[in-house]
Coordinates of C-alpha atoms and ligand atoms in Angstrom, one line a residue:
M1 CA -6.3 -9.0 -64.7
K2 CA -6.1 -7.4 -61.2
I3 CA -4.4 -4.2 -60.3
Y4 CA -2.5 -4.0 -57.0
K5 CA -1.1 -0.6 -55.8
F6 CA 1.5 -0.4 -53.1
G7 CA 2.1 3.1 -51.7
G8 CA 5.3 4.5 -50.2
A9 CA 4.4 3.3 -46.7
S10 CA 4.1 -0.3 -47.8
V11 CA 7.6 -0.4 -49.5
R12 CA 9.5 1.8 -47.1
S13 CA 11.7 -1.0 -45.9
A14 CA 13.1 -4.4 -46.8
E15 CA 10.3 -6.0 -44.7
G16 CA 7.8 -4.1 -46.7
V17 CA 9.1 -5.2 -50.1
A18 CA 9.3 -8.8 -48.8
N19 CA 5.7 -8.5 -47.7
L20 CA 4.7 -7.2 -51.1
C21 CA 6.3 -10.3 -52.6
R22 CA 4.3 -12.6 -50.3
I23 CA 1.1 -10.9 -51.3
V24 CA 1.9 -11.1 -55.0
K25 CA 2.8 -14.8 -54.6
G26 CA -0.7 -15.4 -53.1
E27 CA -2.3 -14.2 -56.3
Q28 CA -2.7 -16.7 -59.1
G29 CA -3.9 -14.7 -62.2
A30 CA -2.5 -11.8 -64.2
L31 CA -1.4 -8.9 -62.0
F32 CA -0.5 -5.3 -62.8
I33 CA 1.4 -3.9 -59.8
V34 CA 1.7 -0.1 -59.4
V35 CA 4.4 1.0 -56.9
S36 CA 5.1 4.4 -55.4
A37 CA 8.5 5.8 -54.4
M38 CA 9.8 4.1 -51.2
G39 CA 8.8 5.8 -47.9
K40 CA 9.3 9.5 -48.1
T41 CA 11.6 9.5 -51.1
T42 CA 9.4 11.9 -53.1
N43 CA 9.7 14.5 -50.3
A44 CA 13.5 13.9 -50.2
L45 CA 13.7 14.4 -54.0
E46 CA 11.8 17.6 -53.7
L47 CA 14.5 18.9 -51.5
V48 CA 17.1 17.8 -54.0
L49 CA 15.2 19.8 -56.6
E50 CA 15.1 22.9 -54.3
D51 CA 18.9 22.8 -54.0
F52 CA 19.3 22.2 -57.7
I53 CA 17.1 25.1 -58.7
G54 CA 18.8 27.3 -56.2
G55 CA 22.2 26.5 -57.8
N56 CA 23.4 24.5 -54.8
T57 CA 24.6 21.5 -56.8
A58 CA 26.9 20.1 -54.1
S59 CA 24.1 20.1 -51.6
A60 CA 21.7 18.5 -54.1
L61 CA 24.2 15.7 -54.8
D62 CA 24.7 15.2 -51.0
R63 CA 21.0 14.8 -50.6
L64 CA 20.9 12.4 -53.5
H65 CA 23.7 10.4 -51.9
E66 CA 21.6 10.0 -48.8
I67 CA 18.6 8.8 -50.8
E68 CA 20.9 6.3 -52.5
Q69 CA 22.1 5.1 -49.2
Y70 CA 18.5 4.6 -48.0
H71 CA 17.7 2.5 -51.1
R72 CA 20.9 0.5 -50.8
E73 CA 20.1 -0.4 -47.2
I74 CA 16.7 -1.7 -48.4
M75 CA 18.4 -3.8 -51.0
A76 CA 20.9 -5.1 -48.5
G77 CA 18.0 -5.9 -46.1
L78 CA 16.3 -7.8 -48.9
L79 CA 19.3 -10.1 -49.0
H80 CA 18.3 -11.4 -45.6
Q81 CA 14.6 -11.6 -46.3
G82 CA 14.8 -14.5 -48.8
E83 CA 17.4 -17.1 -49.6
D84 CA 17.4 -16.3 -53.3
F85 CA 17.8 -12.6 -53.7
S86 CA 21.4 -12.9 -54.2
A87 CA 23.3 -13.8 -57.3
D88 CA 21.3 -12.7 -60.3
G89 CA 18.6 -10.7 -58.6
I90 CA 20.7 -8.5 -56.4
S91 CA 23.5 -7.8 -58.8
A92 CA 21.2 -7.1 -61.7
G93 CA 18.9 -5.0 -59.5
T94 CA 21.8 -3.2 -57.8
N95 CA 23.3 -2.4 -61.2
R96 CA 20.1 -1.0 -62.5
V97 CA 19.5 1.0 -59.4
G98 CA 23.1 2.3 -59.5
A99 CA 22.6 3.3 -63.1
L100 CA 19.5 5.3 -62.2
F101 CA 21.3 7.1 -59.4
S102 CA 24.2 7.9 -61.7
E103 CA 21.9 9.1 -64.4
L104 CA 20.1 11.4 -62.0
G105 CA 23.4 12.6 -60.5
G106 CA 24.7 13.3 -64.0
L107 CA 21.6 15.3 -64.7
L108 CA 22.0 17.4 -61.6
A109 CA 25.7 18.1 -62.2
A110 CA 25.5 18.9 -65.9
A111 CA 22.4 21.1 -66.2
S112 CA 23.3 24.8 -66.6
K113 CA 19.8 26.1 -67.4
R114 CA 17.6 25.6 -64.3
D115 CA 14.7 27.9 -64.9
D116 CA 11.6 25.8 -65.7
Y117 CA 10.8 24.7 -62.1
D118 CA 7.8 22.5 -62.9
S119 CA 9.4 20.6 -65.7
W120 CA 12.6 20.0 -63.7
Y121 CA 10.4 18.9 -60.8
D122 CA 9.0 16.1 -63.0
R123 CA 12.4 15.1 -64.5
I124 CA 14.0 14.8 -61.0
V125 CA 11.2 13.6 -58.8
S126 CA 10.0 10.9 -61.2
Y127 CA 13.2 8.9 -60.3
G128 CA 11.7 7.9 -57.0
E129 CA 9.2 5.6 -58.7
L130 CA 11.7 4.4 -61.4
I131 CA 14.0 3.3 -58.5
S132 CA 11.4 1.7 -56.3
T133 CA 10.0 -0.4 -59.2
T134 CA 13.4 -1.5 -60.2
I135 CA 14.1 -2.9 -56.8
V136 CA 10.6 -4.5 -56.5
S137 CA 10.8 -6.0 -59.9
G138 CA 14.3 -7.4 -59.3
Y139 CA 13.3 -8.8 -55.9
L140 CA 10.2 -10.5 -57.3
A141 CA 12.2 -12.1 -60.1
A142 CA 14.8 -13.3 -57.6
Q143 CA 12.0 -14.8 -55.5
G144 CA 10.6 -16.8 -58.4
V145 CA 8.0 -14.4 -59.7
P146 CA 8.7 -13.7 -63.3
N147 CA 7.6 -10.2 -64.1
R148 CA 8.0 -7.4 -66.6
W149 CA 9.2 -3.9 -65.5
L150 CA 7.3 -1.3 -67.5
D151 CA 8.4 2.2 -68.0
M152 CA 5.2 4.2 -67.5
R153 CA 6.8 7.2 -69.3
R154 CA 6.3 5.2 -72.4
C155 CA 2.8 4.0 -71.5
F156 CA 0.9 7.0 -70.0
V157 CA 0.9 9.9 -72.5
T158 CA 0.0 13.1 -70.7
D159 CA -0.4 16.8 -71.4
S160 CA 2.5 19.0 -70.4
R161 CA 0.9 20.4 -67.3
H162 CA 3.9 19.5 -65.3
R163 CA 3.4 18.4 -61.7
E164 CA -0.3 17.8 -62.3
A165 CA -0.4 16.2 -65.7
N166 CA -3.6 14.7 -67.2
I167 CA -3.5 11.4 -68.9
N168 CA -4.5 11.2 -72.5
V169 CA -6.8 8.2 -72.4
D170 CA -6.8 7.3 -76.1
R171 CA -3.1 7.4 -76.7
S172 CA -2.3 5.8 -73.4
T173 CA -4.8 3.0 -74.1
L174 CA -2.9 2.1 -77.2
L175 CA 0.5 2.2 -75.6
L176 CA -0.3 0.4 -72.4
R177 CA -2.3 -2.4 -74.0
Q178 CA 0.5 -2.9 -76.6
A179 CA 3.1 -3.0 -73.8
V180 CA 1.1 -5.6 -71.8
D181 CA 0.3 -7.7 -74.8
A182 CA 3.9 -7.7 -76.0
F183 CA 5.2 -9.8 -73.1
P184 CA 4.4 -13.3 -72.0
E185 CA 4.7 -12.5 -68.3
Q186 CA 1.6 -12.6 -66.0
V187 CA 3.0 -10.0 -63.6
F188 CA 3.8 -6.4 -64.5
V189 CA 5.6 -3.9 -62.3
A190 CA 4.8 -0.3 -63.1
Q191 CA 5.6 3.1 -61.6
G192 CA 2.7 5.1 -60.1
F193 CA 2.7 8.9 -60.4
I194 CA 4.5 9.3 -63.6
G195 CA 4.0 9.5 -67.4
A196 CA 5.4 11.6 -70.2
T197 CA 4.4 14.2 -72.8
P198 CA 4.0 13.0 -76.4
G199 CA 7.6 14.4 -76.9
G200 CA 8.9 12.1 -74.1
C201 CA 9.4 14.7 -71.3
P202 CA 8.7 13.1 -68.0
T203 CA 5.6 14.3 -66.1
T204 CA 4.1 13.6 -62.7
L205 CA 0.4 13.3 -61.9
G206 CA 0.2 15.3 -58.7
R207 CA 1.3 14.3 -55.2
E208 CA -0.1 11.0 -54.0
G209 CA -1.0 10.3 -57.7
S210 CA -0.1 6.6 -57.7
D211 CA -3.7 5.7 -56.8
Y212 CA -4.8 7.6 -59.9
S213 CA -2.2 5.7 -62.0
A214 CA -3.6 2.4 -60.6
A215 CA -7.1 3.5 -61.4
M216 CA -6.2 4.5 -64.9
A217 CA -4.4 1.3 -65.6
G218 CA -7.5 -0.6 -64.3
Y219 CA -9.7 1.5 -66.6
I220 CA -7.5 1.0 -69.7
L221 CA -6.8 -2.7 -69.1
G222 CA -10.5 -3.4 -68.1
A223 CA -9.3 -4.9 -64.8
D224 CA -11.5 -7.1 -62.7
S225 CA -10.6 -5.1 -59.6
V226 CA -8.1 -2.6 -58.2
T227 CA -6.7 -3.1 -54.8
I228 CA -4.8 -0.4 -52.9
W229 CA -2.7 -1.9 -50.1
K230 CA -2.4 0.3 -47.1
D231 CA -1.0 0.5 -43.6
V232 CA -4.6 0.7 -42.2
E233 CA -7.4 -1.9 -42.1
G234 CA -9.1 -0.2 -45.0
V235 CA -11.1 3.1 -45.1
L236 CA -11.9 4.3 -41.6
N237 CA -14.4 6.9 -40.6
A238 CA -11.5 9.3 -39.8
D239 CA -7.8 9.4 -40.0
P240 CA -6.6 7.1 -37.1
R241 CA -3.6 9.3 -36.6
L242 CA -5.9 12.2 -35.7
F243 CA -8.9 10.5 -34.2
S244 CA -8.0 7.6 -31.9
D245 CA -11.6 6.2 -31.9
A246 CA -11.7 5.9 -35.7
V247 CA -13.6 2.8 -36.9
H248 CA -13.4 0.6 -40.0
I249 CA -16.0 1.0 -42.8
P250 CA -16.5 -2.3 -44.7
Q251 CA -18.2 -0.8 -47.8
L252 CA -18.6 2.5 -49.5
T253 CA -20.2 3.6 -52.7
Y254 CA -18.2 5.4 -55.4
L255 CA -20.1 8.5 -54.4
D256 CA -19.2 8.3 -50.7
A257 CA -15.6 7.6 -51.7
I258 CA -15.2 10.5 -54.0
E259 CA -16.7 12.9 -51.5
L260 CA -14.4 11.5 -48.8
A261 CA -11.4 11.8 -51.0
Y262 CA -12.3 15.3 -52.3
S263 CA -12.8 16.5 -48.7
G264 CA -9.2 15.5 -48.0
A265 CA -9.2 11.9 -46.7
Q266 CA -5.6 11.0 -47.4
V267 CA -6.4 7.3 -47.8
I268 CA -7.5 7.7 -51.5
H269 CA -6.5 10.2 -54.1
P270 CA -9.6 12.1 -55.4
K271 CA -8.9 11.3 -59.0
T272 CA -9.0 7.6 -58.4
I273 CA -12.7 7.1 -58.3
K274 CA -13.9 8.4 -61.6
P275 CA -12.2 5.9 -63.9
L276 CA -13.3 3.0 -61.7
Q277 CA -16.9 4.3 -61.5
N278 CA -17.0 4.8 -65.2
K279 CA -16.3 1.1 -65.8
G280 CA -17.9 -0.3 -62.7
I281 CA -14.5 -1.7 -61.5
P282 CA -14.6 -2.5 -57.7
L283 CA -11.9 -0.9 -55.6
Y284 CA -10.6 -2.6 -52.5
V285 CA -8.6 -0.8 -49.8
K286 CA -6.8 -3.5 -47.9
P287 CA -4.2 -3.8 -45.1
F288 CA -0.9 -4.9 -46.4
L289 CA 0.0 -6.5 -43.0
A290 CA -3.2 -8.6 -43.0
P291 CA -3.9 -9.6 -46.7
D292 CA -6.8 -11.9 -45.7
H293 CA -8.7 -9.1 -44.0
A294 CA -11.7 -8.0 -46.2
G295 CA -10.6 -4.3 -46.0
T296 CA -13.1 -1.9 -47.6
L297 CA -15.0 -2.5 -50.8
I298 CA -15.8 0.6 -52.9
C299 CA -18.4 -0.1 -55.6
G300 CA -21.6 1.1 -57.2
R301 CA -24.1 -0.4 -54.7
I302 CA -23.5 -1.4 -51.1
D303 CA -25.6 -3.7 -48.8
T304 CA -24.3 -2.3 -45.5
P305 CA -25.0 1.3 -44.8
I306 CA -22.0 3.2 -43.4
G307 CA -23.7 3.7 -40.1
V308 CA -21.2 6.1 -38.6
P309 CA -20.3 9.8 -39.1
I310 CA -17.3 10.4 -41.2
L311 CA -14.7 13.0 -40.1
I312 CA -12.2 14.4 -42.5
L313 CA -9.6 17.0 -41.6
K314 CA -7.7 18.8 -44.2
K315 CA -4.7 20.5 -42.7
D316 CA -2.5 23.4 -43.9
Q317 CA -5.3 25.6 -45.2
V318 CA -5.5 29.3 -45.8
L319 CA -8.7 31.4 -45.8
L320 CA -8.8 34.1 -48.3
T321 CA -11.5 36.8 -48.0
I322 CA -11.8 38.6 -51.3
R323 CA -13.8 41.8 -51.7
S324 CA -14.2 44.0 -54.7
R325 CA -12.8 47.5 -54.0
D326 CA -15.6 49.3 -55.8
F327 CA -18.2 47.4 -53.7
S328 CA -19.7 45.6 -56.7
F329 CA -21.4 42.3 -55.9
V330 CA -18.5 39.8 -56.0
L331 CA -20.6 36.8 -56.8
E332 CA -22.4 38.2 -59.9
E333 CA -19.6 40.1 -61.6
K334 CA -16.2 38.8 -60.5
F335 CA -16.3 35.1 -60.2
A336 CA -14.7 34.3 -63.5
T337 CA -11.8 36.8 -62.9
I338 CA -11.1 35.4 -59.5
F339 CA -11.1 31.8 -60.4
S340 CA -9.1 32.1 -63.5
L341 CA -6.4 33.9 -61.5
L342 CA -6.4 31.2 -58.9
E343 CA -6.2 28.6 -61.7
R344 CA -3.2 30.4 -63.1
F345 CA -1.4 30.1 -59.8
R346 CA -2.6 26.5 -59.3
I347 CA -4.4 27.4 -56.1
K348 CA -6.7 24.5 -55.0
T349 CA -10.0 25.8 -53.6
N350 CA -11.6 23.4 -51.1
L351 CA -14.5 25.5 -49.9
I352 CA -16.4 28.6 -51.3
H353 CA -18.5 30.8 -49.2
N354 CA -20.0 34.1 -50.4
S355 CA -22.0 37.1 -49.2
A356 CA -23.1 40.2 -51.0
V357 CA -19.6 41.7 -51.3
N358 CA -17.3 39.0 -49.9
L359 CA -16.0 35.8 -51.3
S360 CA -14.3 33.5 -48.8
L361 CA -12.2 30.7 -50.1
C362 CA -10.5 28.0 -48.1
V363 CA -7.5 27.0 -50.2
D364 CA -4.5 24.7 -49.9
N365 CA -1.5 26.5 -48.6
S366 CA 1.2 26.8 -51.3
W367 CA 4.1 28.9 -52.1
H368 CA 2.2 30.6 -54.9
I369 CA -0.5 32.1 -52.6
D370 CA 1.2 35.4 -52.1
E371 CA 1.7 35.8 -55.9
A372 CA -2.0 35.0 -56.4
I373 CA -3.0 37.6 -53.8
E374 CA -0.8 40.2 -55.5
A375 CA -2.5 39.5 -58.8
L376 CA -5.9 39.7 -57.2
R377 CA -5.0 43.0 -55.7
E378 CA -3.8 44.3 -59.1
A379 CA -7.2 43.2 -60.5
G380 CA -9.0 45.5 -58.1
F381 CA -9.8 43.3 -55.1
D382 CA -9.0 43.7 -51.4
V383 CA -7.8 40.4 -50.1
M384 CA -7.4 39.3 -46.5
K385 CA -5.4 36.2 -45.7
A386 CA -5.9 34.1 -42.6
E387 CA -3.2 31.5 -42.1
N388 CA -2.9 28.3 -40.0
M389 CA -6.4 27.1 -40.8
E390 CA -7.8 23.7 -41.3
L391 CA -10.9 22.4 -42.9
L392 CA -13.0 19.9 -41.0
T393 CA -15.8 18.0 -42.8
V394 CA -18.3 15.9 -40.8
R395 CA -20.6 13.8 -42.9
G396 CA -23.6 12.4 -41.0
Y397 CA -23.1 14.8 -38.1
T398 CA -24.9 14.3 -34.8
D399 CA -25.9 17.0 -32.2
E400 CA -22.9 16.0 -30.2
L401 CA -20.5 16.3 -33.1
W402 CA -22.0 19.7 -34.0
R403 CA -21.4 21.0 -30.5
K404 CA -17.9 19.6 -30.5
Y405 CA -16.7 20.8 -33.8
A406 CA -19.1 23.3 -35.4
R407 CA -19.1 25.9 -32.7
G408 CA -16.7 28.1 -30.9
P409 CA -14.4 31.1 -31.5
Q410 CA -11.9 29.1 -33.6
V411 CA -14.6 28.5 -36.3
F412 CA -14.2 31.2 -39.0
V413 CA -16.6 29.7 -41.6
R414 CA -19.3 27.1 -41.3
Q415 CA -21.4 25.5 -44.0
A416 CA -24.0 23.0 -43.3
T417 CA -26.5 20.8 -45.2
Q418 CA -28.9 18.4 -43.5
S419 CA -26.2 15.8 -43.4
T420 CA -22.8 17.4 -43.7
V421 CA -21.1 20.3 -42.0
R422 CA -17.9 21.8 -43.1
V423 CA -15.9 24.1 -40.9
V424 CA -12.9 26.3 -41.6
R425 CA -11.3 26.7 -38.2
K426 CA -8.0 28.0 -36.7
R427 CA -5.6 25.2 -36.2
S428 CA -5.8 23.9 -32.6
Ligands
LIG501 P1 0.5 5.3 -49.0 O1 2.0 5.6 -48.7 O2 0.2 3.9 -49.1 O3 0.0 6.2 -50.1 P2 -0.5 7.2 -47.1 O4 0.3 7.4 -45.9 O5 -0.5 8.3 -48.1 O6 -0.2 5.8 -47.7 O7 -2.0 7.0 -46.7 C1 -2.4 6.1 -45.6 C2 -2.7 6.9 -44.4 O8 -3.9 7.6 -44.7 C3 -3.1 6.0 -43.2 O9 -1.9 5.6 -42.5 C4 -4.0 7.0 -42.4 O10 -3.3 7.6 -41.4 C5 -4.4 8.0 -43.4 N1 -5.8 8.2 -43.5 C6 -6.4 9.4 -43.6 N2 -7.7 9.3 -43.6 C7 -8.0 8.0 -43.5 C8 -9.2 7.3 -43.5 N3 -10.4 7.9 -43.6 N4 -9.2 5.9 -43.5 C9 -8.0 5.3 -43.4 N5 -6.8 6.0 -43.4 C10 -6.8 7.3 -43.5
LIG502 N1 5.5 9.2 -54.7 C1 4.4 10.1 -54.9 C2 4.1 11.0 -53.7 O1 4.7 10.7 -52.7 C3 3.2 9.5 -55.5 C4 2.4 8.6 -54.5 O2 3.0 8.2 -53.5 O3 1.3 8.3 -54.7 O4 3.4 11.9 -53.8
LIG503 MG1 0.2 8.1 -50.2

């Protein structure tokens, strides 16, 4: 069995879904397809949630209506993509999609208690993937690809850490294998990003988490390979939207890939690599517009060294400088307190730098930061916050790159090893 993962960008339009179908038709063996929400639907559902939590039901429903229109346009577009997506396919698909929107609309209108933000997030936002997979599955069927739609809320059992749930491997193995074995179809269509607690409450696995879903499905099903289909040639040495001279990297080791993902390269979710490395499953990152292109192979050993420096820019960062008020050595005495507080507020730390009495942390910006700072202050620390920062990582830097990126007044923190330099700098 192979795993194919299609992200939001690859299914953002009718052409995208039709292209997915062409790629799937080109594959002969058993296929497990993981699909994200279409285009920017997750962001749009987050706005629905904000209105809902704020008590603005009418506005939440208006926004939901716009999301429904967007999906209906895609379905209408699909009618023109292939001769057959008419009769059965479109009506069955449209009905199921309509039912999902009504279900979500009903949920928004009826709920009176709106206090548990994280669990409402998962209940609402998970519809993005339920809807996209329903459309994809219906279209594939109508195009002559028999397939089975799987509800991953019944296959991935997670803990109840809402919005960043962890998959319980043992329980999920049982359920996912059972689900796949129960059906005669060779092709399965499954949602990325979602699962459910043992009690059946929907959970999500963290933004961009569909790559992780694909990797876990690969791990559990003992897949021959996992392929992530992207709107780029494969993994490049930098984000082509930010660095116009970015070049394609044909091969990477799991270690390179996990470092790259951890440093913030959006192309792969950081949690994707571990399950694949653990079972030695190769990961391909391939361009969905050129399926014959080799893309990038990520595996245990590579025969072509990377050969170019890798640049990773993580935007939207905040630099916290924490100092103990009584001047005790921060590192020795206070680490545990500081990190457990940050964990409580789910602040993600991307770089740690310490001196005798200061601890500098470069963290993802989030709406919890000010609460975390308040809690740190209550715990006896002085905290300074510098906003509008970004974290640049250069692996395999040269003198020229050092001069270009690691110097200058905009650099607040710099950490270097022989091969890698990481710089916290003011946004340019
Ligand atoms: P999807 O919707 O499939 O999850 P994303 O938009 O999240 O796709 O990720 C693909 C984007 O990741 C690319 O369009 C590219 O701009 C960006 N990206 C960032 N870093 C890299 C990199 N090192 N190599 C390739 N693409 C990268
Ligand atoms: N739809 C989710 C998101 O946008 C998950 C994913 O795309 O991987 O974050
Ligand atoms: Mg993505």
